[in-house]
Short mmCIF file of C-alpha atoms and ligand atoms in Angstrom, two decimals:
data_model
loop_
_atom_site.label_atom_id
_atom_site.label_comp_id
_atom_site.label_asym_id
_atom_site.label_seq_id
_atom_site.Cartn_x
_atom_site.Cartn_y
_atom_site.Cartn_z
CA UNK N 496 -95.89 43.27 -136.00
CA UNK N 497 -97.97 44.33 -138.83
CA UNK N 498 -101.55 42.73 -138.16
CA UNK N 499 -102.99 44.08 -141.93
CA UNK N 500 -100.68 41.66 -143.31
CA UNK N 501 -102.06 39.01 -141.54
CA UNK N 502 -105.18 39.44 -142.12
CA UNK N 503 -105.29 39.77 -145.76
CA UNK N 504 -107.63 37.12 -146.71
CA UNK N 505 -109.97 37.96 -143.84
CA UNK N 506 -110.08 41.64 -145.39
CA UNK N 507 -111.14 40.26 -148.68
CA UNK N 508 -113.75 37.24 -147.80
CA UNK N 509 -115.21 39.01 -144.51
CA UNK N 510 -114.72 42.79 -144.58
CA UNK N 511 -117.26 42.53 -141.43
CA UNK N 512 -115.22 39.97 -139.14
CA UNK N 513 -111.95 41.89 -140.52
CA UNK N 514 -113.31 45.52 -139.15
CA UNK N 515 -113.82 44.11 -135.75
CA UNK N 516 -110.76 42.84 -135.45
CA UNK N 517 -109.24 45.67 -136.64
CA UNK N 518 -111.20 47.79 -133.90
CA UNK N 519 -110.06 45.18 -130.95
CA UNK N 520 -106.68 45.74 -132.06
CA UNK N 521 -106.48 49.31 -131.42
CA UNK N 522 -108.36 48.65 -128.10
CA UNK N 523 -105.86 47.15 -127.13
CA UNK N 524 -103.14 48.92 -128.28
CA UNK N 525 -104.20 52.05 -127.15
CA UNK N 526 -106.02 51.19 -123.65
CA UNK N 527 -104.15 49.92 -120.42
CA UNK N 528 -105.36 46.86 -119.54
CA UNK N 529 -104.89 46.14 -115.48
CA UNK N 530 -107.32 42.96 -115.32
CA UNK N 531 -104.83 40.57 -113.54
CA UNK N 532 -106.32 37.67 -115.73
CA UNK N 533 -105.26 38.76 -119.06
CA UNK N 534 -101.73 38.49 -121.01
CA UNK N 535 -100.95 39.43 -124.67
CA UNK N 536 -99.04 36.56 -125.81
CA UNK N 537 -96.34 36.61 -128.42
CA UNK N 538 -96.64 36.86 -132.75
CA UNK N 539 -95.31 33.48 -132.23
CA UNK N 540 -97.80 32.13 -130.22
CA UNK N 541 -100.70 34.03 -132.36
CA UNK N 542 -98.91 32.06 -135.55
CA UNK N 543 -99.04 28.77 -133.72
CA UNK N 544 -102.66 29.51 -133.03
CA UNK N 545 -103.82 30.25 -136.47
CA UNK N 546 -101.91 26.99 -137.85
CA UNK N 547 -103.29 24.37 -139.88
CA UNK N 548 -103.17 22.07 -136.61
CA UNK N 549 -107.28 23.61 -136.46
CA UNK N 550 -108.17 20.90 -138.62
CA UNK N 551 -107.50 17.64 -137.38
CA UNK N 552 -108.94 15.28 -135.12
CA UNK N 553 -106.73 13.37 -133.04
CA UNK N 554 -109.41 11.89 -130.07
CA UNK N 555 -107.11 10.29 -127.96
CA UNK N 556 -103.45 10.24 -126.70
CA UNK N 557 -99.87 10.30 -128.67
CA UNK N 558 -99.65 6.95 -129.67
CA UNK N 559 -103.10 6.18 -129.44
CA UNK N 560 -105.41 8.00 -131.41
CA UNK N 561 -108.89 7.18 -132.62
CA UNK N 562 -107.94 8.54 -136.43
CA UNK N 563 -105.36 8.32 -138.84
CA UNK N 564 -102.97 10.94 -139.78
CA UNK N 565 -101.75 12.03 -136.16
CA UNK N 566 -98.10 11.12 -136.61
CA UNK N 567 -97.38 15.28 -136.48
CA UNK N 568 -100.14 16.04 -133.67
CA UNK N 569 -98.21 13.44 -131.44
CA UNK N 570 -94.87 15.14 -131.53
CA UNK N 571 -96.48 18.78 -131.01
CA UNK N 572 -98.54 17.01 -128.03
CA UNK N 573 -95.25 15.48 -126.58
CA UNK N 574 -93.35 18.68 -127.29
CA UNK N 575 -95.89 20.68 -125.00
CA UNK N 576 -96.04 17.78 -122.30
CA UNK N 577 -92.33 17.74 -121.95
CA UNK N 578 -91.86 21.21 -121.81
CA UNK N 579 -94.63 21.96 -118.94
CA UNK N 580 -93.31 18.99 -117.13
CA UNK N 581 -89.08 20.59 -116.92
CA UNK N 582 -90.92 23.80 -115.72
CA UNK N 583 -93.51 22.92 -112.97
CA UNK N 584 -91.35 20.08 -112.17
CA UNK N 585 -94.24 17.56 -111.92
CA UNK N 586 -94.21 14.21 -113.23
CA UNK N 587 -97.56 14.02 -115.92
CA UNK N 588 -99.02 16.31 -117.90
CA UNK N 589 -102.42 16.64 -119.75
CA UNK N 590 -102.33 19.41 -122.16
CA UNK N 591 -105.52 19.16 -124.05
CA UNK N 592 -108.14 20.84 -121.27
CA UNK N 593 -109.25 23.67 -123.37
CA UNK N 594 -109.91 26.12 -120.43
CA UNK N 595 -109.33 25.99 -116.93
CA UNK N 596 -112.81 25.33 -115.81
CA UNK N 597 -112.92 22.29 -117.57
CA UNK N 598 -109.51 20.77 -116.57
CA UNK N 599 -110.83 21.80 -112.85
CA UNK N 600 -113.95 19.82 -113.67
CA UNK N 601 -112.00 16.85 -114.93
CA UNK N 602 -110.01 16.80 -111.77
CA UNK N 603 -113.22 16.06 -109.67
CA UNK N 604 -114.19 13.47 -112.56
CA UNK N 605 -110.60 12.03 -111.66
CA UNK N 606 -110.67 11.69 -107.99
CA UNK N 607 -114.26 12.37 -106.57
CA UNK N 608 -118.00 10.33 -106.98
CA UNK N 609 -120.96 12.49 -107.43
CA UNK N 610 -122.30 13.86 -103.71
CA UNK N 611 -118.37 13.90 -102.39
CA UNK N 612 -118.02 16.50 -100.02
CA UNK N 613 -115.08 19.16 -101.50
CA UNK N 614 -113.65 22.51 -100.35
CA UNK N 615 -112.47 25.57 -102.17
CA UNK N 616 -111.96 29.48 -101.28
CA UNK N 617 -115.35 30.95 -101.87
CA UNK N 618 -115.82 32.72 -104.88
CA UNK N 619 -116.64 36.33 -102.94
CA UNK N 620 -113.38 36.19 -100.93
CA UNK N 621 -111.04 35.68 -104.02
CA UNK N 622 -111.35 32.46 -104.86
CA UNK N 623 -112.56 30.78 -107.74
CA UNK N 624 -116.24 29.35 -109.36
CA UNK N 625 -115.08 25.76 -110.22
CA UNK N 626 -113.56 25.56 -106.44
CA UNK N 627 -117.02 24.69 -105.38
CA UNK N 628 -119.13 27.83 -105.75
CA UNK N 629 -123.17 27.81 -105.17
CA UNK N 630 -123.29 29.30 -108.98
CA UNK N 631 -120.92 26.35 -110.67
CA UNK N 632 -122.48 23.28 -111.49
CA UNK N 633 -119.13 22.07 -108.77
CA UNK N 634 -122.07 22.75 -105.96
CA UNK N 635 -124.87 20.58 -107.67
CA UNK N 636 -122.39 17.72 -108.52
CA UNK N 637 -120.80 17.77 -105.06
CA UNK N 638 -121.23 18.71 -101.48
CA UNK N 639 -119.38 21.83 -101.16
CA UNK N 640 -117.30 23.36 -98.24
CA UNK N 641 -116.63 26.65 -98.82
CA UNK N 642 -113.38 28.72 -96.77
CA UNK N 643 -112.68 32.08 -96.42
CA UNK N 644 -110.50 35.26 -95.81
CA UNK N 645 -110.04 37.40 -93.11
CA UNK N 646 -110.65 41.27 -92.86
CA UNK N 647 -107.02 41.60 -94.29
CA UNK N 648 -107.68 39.37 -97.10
CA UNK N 649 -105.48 36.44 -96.12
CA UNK N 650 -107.14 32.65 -96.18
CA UNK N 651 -108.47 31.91 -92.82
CA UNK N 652 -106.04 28.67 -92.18
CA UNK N 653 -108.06 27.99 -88.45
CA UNK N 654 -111.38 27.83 -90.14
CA UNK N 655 -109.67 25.54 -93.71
CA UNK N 656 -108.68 23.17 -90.93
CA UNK N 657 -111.24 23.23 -88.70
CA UNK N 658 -113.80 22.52 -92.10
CA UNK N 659 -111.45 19.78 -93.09
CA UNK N 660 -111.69 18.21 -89.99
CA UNK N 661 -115.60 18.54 -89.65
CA UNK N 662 -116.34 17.61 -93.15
CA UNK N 663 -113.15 14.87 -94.05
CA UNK N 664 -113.85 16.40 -97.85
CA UNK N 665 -112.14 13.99 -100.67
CA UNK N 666 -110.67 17.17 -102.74
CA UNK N 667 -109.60 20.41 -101.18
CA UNK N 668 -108.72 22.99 -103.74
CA UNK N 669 -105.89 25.64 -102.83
CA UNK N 670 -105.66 28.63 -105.51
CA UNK N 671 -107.64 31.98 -105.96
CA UNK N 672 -108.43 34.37 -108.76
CA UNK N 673 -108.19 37.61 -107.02
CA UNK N 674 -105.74 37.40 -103.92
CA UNK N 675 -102.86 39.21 -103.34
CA UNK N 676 -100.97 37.14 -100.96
CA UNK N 677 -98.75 33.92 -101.27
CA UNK N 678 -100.83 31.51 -100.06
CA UNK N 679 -99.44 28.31 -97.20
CA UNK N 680 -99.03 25.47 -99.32
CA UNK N 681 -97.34 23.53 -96.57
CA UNK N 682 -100.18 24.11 -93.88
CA UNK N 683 -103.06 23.19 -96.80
CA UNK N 684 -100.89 19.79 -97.00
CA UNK N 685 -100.91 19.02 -93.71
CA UNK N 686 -104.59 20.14 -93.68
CA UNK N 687 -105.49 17.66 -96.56
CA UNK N 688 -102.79 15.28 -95.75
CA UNK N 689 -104.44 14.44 -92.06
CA UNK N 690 -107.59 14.10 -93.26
CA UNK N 691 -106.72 11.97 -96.25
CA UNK N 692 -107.71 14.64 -98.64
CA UNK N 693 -106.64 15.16 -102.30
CA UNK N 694 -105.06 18.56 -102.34
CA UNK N 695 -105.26 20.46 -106.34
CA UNK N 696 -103.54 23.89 -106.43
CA UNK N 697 -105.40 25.60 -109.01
CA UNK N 698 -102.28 27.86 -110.29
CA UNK N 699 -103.60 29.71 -113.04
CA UNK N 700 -103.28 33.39 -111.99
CA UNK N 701 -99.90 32.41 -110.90
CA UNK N 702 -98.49 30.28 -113.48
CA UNK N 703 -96.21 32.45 -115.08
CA UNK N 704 -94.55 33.56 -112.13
CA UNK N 705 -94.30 30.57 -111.29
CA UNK N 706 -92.22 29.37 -114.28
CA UNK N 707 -90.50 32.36 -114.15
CA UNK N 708 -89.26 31.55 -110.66
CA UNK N 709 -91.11 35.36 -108.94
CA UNK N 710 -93.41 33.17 -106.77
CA UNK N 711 -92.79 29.85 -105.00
CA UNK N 712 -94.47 26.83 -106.48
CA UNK N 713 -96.78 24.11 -104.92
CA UNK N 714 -95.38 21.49 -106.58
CA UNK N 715 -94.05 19.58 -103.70
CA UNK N 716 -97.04 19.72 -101.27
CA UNK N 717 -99.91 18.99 -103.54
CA UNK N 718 -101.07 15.90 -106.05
CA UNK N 719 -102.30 18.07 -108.78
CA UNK N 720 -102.00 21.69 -110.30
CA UNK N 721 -104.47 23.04 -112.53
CA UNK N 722 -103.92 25.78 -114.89
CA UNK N 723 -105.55 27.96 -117.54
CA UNK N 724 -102.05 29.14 -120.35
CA UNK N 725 -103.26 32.39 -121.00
CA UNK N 726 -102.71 34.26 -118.14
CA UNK N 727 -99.20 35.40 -116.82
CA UNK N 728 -97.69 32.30 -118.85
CA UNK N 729 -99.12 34.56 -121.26
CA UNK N 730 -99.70 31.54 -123.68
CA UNK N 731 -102.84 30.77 -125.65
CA UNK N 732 -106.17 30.63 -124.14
CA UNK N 733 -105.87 26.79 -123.01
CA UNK N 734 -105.46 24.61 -119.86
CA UNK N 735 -103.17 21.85 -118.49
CA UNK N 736 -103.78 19.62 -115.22
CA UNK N 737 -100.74 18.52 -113.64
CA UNK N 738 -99.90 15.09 -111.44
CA UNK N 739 -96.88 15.60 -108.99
CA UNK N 740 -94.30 12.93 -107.21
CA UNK N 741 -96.67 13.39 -104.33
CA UNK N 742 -99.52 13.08 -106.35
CA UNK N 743 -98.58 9.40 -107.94
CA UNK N 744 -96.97 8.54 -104.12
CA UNK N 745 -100.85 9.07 -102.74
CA UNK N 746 -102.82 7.15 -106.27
CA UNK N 747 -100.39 5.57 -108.39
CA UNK N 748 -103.49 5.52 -111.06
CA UNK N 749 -103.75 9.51 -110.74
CA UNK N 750 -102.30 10.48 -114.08
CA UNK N 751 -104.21 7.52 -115.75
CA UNK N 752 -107.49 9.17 -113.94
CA UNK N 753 -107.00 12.38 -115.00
CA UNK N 754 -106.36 11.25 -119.06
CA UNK N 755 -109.41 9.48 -118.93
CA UNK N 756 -111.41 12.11 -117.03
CA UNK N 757 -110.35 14.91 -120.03
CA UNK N 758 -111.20 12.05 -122.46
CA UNK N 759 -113.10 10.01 -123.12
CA UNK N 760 -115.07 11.26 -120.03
CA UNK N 761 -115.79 14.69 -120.82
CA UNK N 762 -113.75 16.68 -123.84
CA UNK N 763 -113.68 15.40 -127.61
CA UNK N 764 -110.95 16.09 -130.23
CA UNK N 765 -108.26 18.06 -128.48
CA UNK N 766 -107.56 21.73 -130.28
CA UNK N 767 -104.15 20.87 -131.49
CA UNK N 768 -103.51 24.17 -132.94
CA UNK N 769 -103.86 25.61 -128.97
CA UNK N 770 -101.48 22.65 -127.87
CA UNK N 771 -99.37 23.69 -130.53
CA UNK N 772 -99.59 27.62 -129.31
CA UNK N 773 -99.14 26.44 -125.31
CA UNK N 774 -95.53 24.51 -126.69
CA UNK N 775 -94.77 27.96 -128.20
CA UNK N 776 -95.33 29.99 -124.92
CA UNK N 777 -93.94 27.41 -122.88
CA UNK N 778 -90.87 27.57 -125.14
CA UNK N 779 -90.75 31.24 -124.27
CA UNK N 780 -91.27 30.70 -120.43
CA UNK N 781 -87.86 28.40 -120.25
CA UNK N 782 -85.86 31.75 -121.50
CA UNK N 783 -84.24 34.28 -119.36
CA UNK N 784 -85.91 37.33 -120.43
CA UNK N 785 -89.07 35.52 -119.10
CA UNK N 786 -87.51 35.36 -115.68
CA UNK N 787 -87.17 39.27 -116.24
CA UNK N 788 -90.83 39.74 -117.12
CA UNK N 789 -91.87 37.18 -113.95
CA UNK N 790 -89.96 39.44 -111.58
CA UNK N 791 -90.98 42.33 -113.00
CA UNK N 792 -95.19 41.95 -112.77
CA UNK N 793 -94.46 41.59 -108.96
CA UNK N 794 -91.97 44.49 -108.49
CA UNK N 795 -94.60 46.75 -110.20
CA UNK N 796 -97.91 45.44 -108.64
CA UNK N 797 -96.20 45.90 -105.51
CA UNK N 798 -94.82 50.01 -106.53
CA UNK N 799 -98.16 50.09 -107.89
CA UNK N 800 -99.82 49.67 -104.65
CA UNK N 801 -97.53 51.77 -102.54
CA UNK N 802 -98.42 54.56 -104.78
CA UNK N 803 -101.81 53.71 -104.71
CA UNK N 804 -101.57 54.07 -100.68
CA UNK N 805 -99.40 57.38 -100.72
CA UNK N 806 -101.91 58.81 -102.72
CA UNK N 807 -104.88 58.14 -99.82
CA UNK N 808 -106.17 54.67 -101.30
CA UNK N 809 -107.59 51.56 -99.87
CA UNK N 810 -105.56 48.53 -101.20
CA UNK N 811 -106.94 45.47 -98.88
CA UNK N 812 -103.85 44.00 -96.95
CA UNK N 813 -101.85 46.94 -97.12
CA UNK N 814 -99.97 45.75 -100.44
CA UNK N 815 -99.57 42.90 -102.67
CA UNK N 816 -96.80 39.78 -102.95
CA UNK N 817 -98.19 39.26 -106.47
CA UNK N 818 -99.44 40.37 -109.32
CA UNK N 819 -102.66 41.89 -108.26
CA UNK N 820 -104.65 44.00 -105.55
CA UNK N 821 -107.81 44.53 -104.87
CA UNK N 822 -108.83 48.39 -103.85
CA UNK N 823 -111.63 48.91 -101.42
CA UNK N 824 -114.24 51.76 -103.32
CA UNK N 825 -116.42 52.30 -100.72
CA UNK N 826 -119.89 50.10 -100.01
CA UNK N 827 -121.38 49.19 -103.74
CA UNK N 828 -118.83 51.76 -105.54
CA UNK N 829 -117.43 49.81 -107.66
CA UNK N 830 -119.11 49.87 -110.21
CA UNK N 831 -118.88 53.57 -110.40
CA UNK N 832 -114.91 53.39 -110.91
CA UNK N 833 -115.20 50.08 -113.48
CA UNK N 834 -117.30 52.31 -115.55
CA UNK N 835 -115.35 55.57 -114.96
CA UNK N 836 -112.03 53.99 -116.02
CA UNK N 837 -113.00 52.29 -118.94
CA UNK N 838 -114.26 56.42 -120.01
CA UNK N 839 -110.75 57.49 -119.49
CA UNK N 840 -109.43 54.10 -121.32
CA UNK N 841 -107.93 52.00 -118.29
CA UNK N 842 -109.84 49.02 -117.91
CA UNK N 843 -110.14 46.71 -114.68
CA UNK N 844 -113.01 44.80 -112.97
CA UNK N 845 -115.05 45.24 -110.18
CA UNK N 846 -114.91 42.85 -107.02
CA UNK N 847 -116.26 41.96 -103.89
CA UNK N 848 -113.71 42.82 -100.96
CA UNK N 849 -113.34 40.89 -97.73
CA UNK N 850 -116.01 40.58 -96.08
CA UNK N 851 -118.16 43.29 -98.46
CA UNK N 852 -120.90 45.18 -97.03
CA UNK N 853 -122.34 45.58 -100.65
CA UNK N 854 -123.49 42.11 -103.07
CA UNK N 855 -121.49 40.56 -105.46
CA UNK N 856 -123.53 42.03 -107.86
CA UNK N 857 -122.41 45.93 -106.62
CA UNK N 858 -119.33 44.84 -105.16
CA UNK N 859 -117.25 47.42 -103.44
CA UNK N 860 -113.76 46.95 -104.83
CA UNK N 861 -111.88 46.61 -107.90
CA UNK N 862 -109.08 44.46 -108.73
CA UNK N 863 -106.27 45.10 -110.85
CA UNK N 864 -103.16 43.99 -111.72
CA UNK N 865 -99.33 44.42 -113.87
CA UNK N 866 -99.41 41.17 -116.16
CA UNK N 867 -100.09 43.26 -119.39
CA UNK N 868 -98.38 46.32 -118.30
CA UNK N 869 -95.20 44.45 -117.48
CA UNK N 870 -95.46 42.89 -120.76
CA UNK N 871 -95.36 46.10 -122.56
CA UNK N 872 -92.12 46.93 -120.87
CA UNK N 873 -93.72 49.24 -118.27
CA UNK N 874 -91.72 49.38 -114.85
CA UNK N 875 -92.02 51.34 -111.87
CA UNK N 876 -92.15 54.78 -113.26
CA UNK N 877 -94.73 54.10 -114.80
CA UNK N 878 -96.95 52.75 -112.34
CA UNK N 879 -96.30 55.77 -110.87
CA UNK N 880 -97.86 57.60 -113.63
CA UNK N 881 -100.96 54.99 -113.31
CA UNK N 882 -101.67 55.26 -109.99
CA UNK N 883 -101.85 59.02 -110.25
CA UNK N 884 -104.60 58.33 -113.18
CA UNK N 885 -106.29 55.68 -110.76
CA UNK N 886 -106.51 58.87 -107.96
CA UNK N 887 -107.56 61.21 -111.19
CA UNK N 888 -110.45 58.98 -111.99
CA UNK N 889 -111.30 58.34 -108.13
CA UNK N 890 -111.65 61.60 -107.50
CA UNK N 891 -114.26 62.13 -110.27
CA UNK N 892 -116.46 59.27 -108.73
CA UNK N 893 -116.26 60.86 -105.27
CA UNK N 894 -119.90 62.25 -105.51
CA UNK N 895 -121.86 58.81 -106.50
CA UNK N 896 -123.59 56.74 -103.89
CA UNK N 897 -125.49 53.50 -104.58
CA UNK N 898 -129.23 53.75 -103.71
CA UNK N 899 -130.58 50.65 -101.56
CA UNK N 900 -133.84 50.59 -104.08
CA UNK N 901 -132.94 48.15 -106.44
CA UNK N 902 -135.12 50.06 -108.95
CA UNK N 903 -133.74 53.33 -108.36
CA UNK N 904 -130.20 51.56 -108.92
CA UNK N 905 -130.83 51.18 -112.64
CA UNK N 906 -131.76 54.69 -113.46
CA UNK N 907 -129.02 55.75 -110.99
CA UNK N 908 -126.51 53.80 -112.93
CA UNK N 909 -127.98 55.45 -116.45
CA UNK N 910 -127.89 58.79 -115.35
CA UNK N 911 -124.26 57.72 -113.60
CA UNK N 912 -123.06 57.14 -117.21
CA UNK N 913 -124.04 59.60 -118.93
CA UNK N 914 -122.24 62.20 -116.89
CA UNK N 915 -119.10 59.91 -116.92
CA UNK N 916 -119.13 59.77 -120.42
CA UNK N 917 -119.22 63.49 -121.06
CA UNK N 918 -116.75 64.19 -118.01
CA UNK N 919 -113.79 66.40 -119.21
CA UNK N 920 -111.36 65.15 -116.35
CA UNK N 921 -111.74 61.50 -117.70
CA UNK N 922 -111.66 62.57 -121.77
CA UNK N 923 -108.09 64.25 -120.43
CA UNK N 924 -106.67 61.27 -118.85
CA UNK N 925 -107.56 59.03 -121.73
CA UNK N 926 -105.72 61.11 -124.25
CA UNK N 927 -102.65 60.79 -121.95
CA UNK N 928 -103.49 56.83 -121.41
CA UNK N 929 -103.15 56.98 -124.87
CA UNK N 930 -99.91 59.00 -125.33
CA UNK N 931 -98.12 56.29 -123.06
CA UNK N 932 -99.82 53.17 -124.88
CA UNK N 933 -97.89 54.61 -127.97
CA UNK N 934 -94.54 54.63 -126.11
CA UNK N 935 -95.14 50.91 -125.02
CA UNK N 936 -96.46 49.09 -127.58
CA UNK N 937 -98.26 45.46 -127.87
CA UNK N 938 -96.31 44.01 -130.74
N1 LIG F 488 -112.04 34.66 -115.18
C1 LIG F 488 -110.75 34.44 -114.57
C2 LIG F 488 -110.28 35.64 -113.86
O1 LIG F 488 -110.53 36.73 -114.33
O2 LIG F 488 -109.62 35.55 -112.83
C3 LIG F 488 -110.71 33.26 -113.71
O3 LIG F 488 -111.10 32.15 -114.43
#
């Protein structure tokens, strides 16, 4: 794909705006990206998002809109619906959350009052901040129950039921942002189901491989699924909030609830031109190659681990059944081996780890993952090859500790990054980074 074409006009009216773009393109190009919660979606997809659709407003539903002029916004908006509903297999769909914190939010507007008691994974062991975390606005709304993992990083089921049981919460939330397991949608439904709970899989790390059959869906043992578009259904950034058989067997209102929760009780004009860019990627999920790329992210995460292992590194649980691990640094380290990868142009984020030693602020993982890889047409060679740069760039971090002083932290972390920065070993690896970005390109 040839971006300067593009972005013609912007190179004219807004040499600025055009020069940063230009720079994030070659980022991107020419860095590996291993955050699990990032895609790069298709020119398609990028063409749908840039389209005309931007400029209308079309408050409301297909059929049903508050202004004139929607007659082509419906049929993109039934389009998407009818495509995410033949691949999750669920009965409604609301496409017009524009994130995935807000459809999660308009899930508790559909089912809970304010000062309901709710449960979620906490945030620190992998789960996610809208599933009830003290930092989310979830926790001053609501009475929050938070579960956790075990030392190997899988969801403590004894303590999810015996929480449900204590607290008889109205929503329990079953999904994670950084967990490498497959979680026990059957056990969470007979959790929720005996207490009378609503159960909402939040599937957004998962979608795509869910679509593209790699990871087994939740559709059949919870009312609602939740997801953000832009992650391995490497769509647009966008959201959608699902309402299974189940779901309309327990609240034959639910799908009703949930339109009116996304509007009119908290979003405005939907962004059609995202809808429009969601019907793309879905479009592109139904196809077979897409069943290739779902397989794929987990065959590599999982080489990429066992390499990661033979090679003398910590990856919690021993492996990964997904498309991402989490790698214990060492107490507070890592921060040190963010900062030292994205020096030698590999870029993941730091994490907390079960049951860290270290604050979520200095958390002492990392967690990474093949979504973007995959979609560049790397396989298991090649992870090879990356997990021999992880080790590299490891072993150049070996030496840095994190004071306890908070003060002495900061000037720790300054000093810290200026020697990364001028560190040979990591200047070496990013050349080669960059010599295998070339050979797998983004477009
Ligand atoms: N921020 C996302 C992630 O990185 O997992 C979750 O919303």
């Amino acid at each position: 794909m040839n971006f300067e074409s593009h972005l013609e006009n912007i190179k004219k009216t807004d040499p600025e705006m055009y020069d940063w773009i230009l720079k994030e393109i070659d980022r991107q190009k020419y860095t590996l990206e291993l955050i699990p919660s990032e895609c790069i979606t298709s020119p398609s997809v990028l063409e749908a998002l840039g389209s005309v659709f931007t400029n209308k407003y079309s408050e409301g539903y297909p059929g049903k809109r508050y202004y004139g002029g929607n007659q082509f916004v419906d049929e993109i908006e039934k389009l998407t619906q009818e495509r995410a509903k033949k691949i999750f297999e669920v009965e409604h769909v609301n496409v017009q959350p524009y994130s995935g914190s807000p459809a999660n939010f308009a899930v508790y507007t559909a089912v809970c009052q304010p000062g309901d008691i709710i449960m979620g994974q906490a945030l620190t062991d992998g789960g996610h901040l809208t599933h009830g975390s003290p930092a989310s606005a979830t926790s001053k709304y609501f009475k929050s129950v938070q579960y956790h993992v075990t030392e190997d990083g899988e969801v403590d089921m004894e303590e999810v039921e015996r929480l449900a049981k204590e607290n008889k919460p109205k929503l329990i939330w079953v999904g994670t942002s950084a967990y490498s397991k497959i979680l026990d949608y059957k056990k969470f439904a007979e959790i929720a189901d005996s207490v009378g709970a609503y159960l909402a899989a939040d599937i957004a790390h998962i979608a795509g491989m869910v679509a593209g059959g790699s990871h087994p869906s939740p559709v059949n043992n919870v009312h609602i699924m939740t997801t953000t578009t832009h992650k391995t259904l490497r769509g647009p950034r966008g959201g959608m909030i699902m309402v299974t058989k189940k779901g309309l067997e327990k609240d034959e209102d639910l799908a009703k609830k949930i339109d009116s929760a996304i509007f009119p009780q908290l979003q405005g004009g939907p962004h059609n031109h995202q809808i429009a860019a969601i019907g793309v990627a879905l479009a592109e999920a139904m196809k077979p190659d897409f069943r290739d790329y779902a397989k794929q992210i987990v065959k590599n995460a999982k080489a990429l681990a066992q390499e990661l292992i033979s090679l003398g590194m910590k990856v919690i649980g021993g492996g990964t059944d997904t498309h991402l691990m989490l790698v214990d640094c060492g107490k507070g380290r890592g921060v040190f081996f963010q900062d030292a990868l994205d020096v030698a142009g590999i870029t993941l984020n730091k994490n907390t780890i079960p049951k860290d030693p270290s604050s979520p602020f200095y958390p002492s993982g990392v967690r990474l993952g093949t979504p973007i890889m995959t979609t560049r047409g790397m396989k298991e060679e090649e992870m090879k090859i990356v997990a021999g740069w992880l080790k590299r760039v490891f072993d150049q971090i070996a030496e840095f500790d994190l004071p306890e002083g908070k003060k002495e932290r900061i000037a720790y972390l300054r000093d810290f990054q200026k020697k990364i920065e001028g560190n040979e070993e990591l200047k070496k690896i990013r050349e080669e980074v960059k010599e295998l970005c070339q050979k797998f390109g983004i477009y």
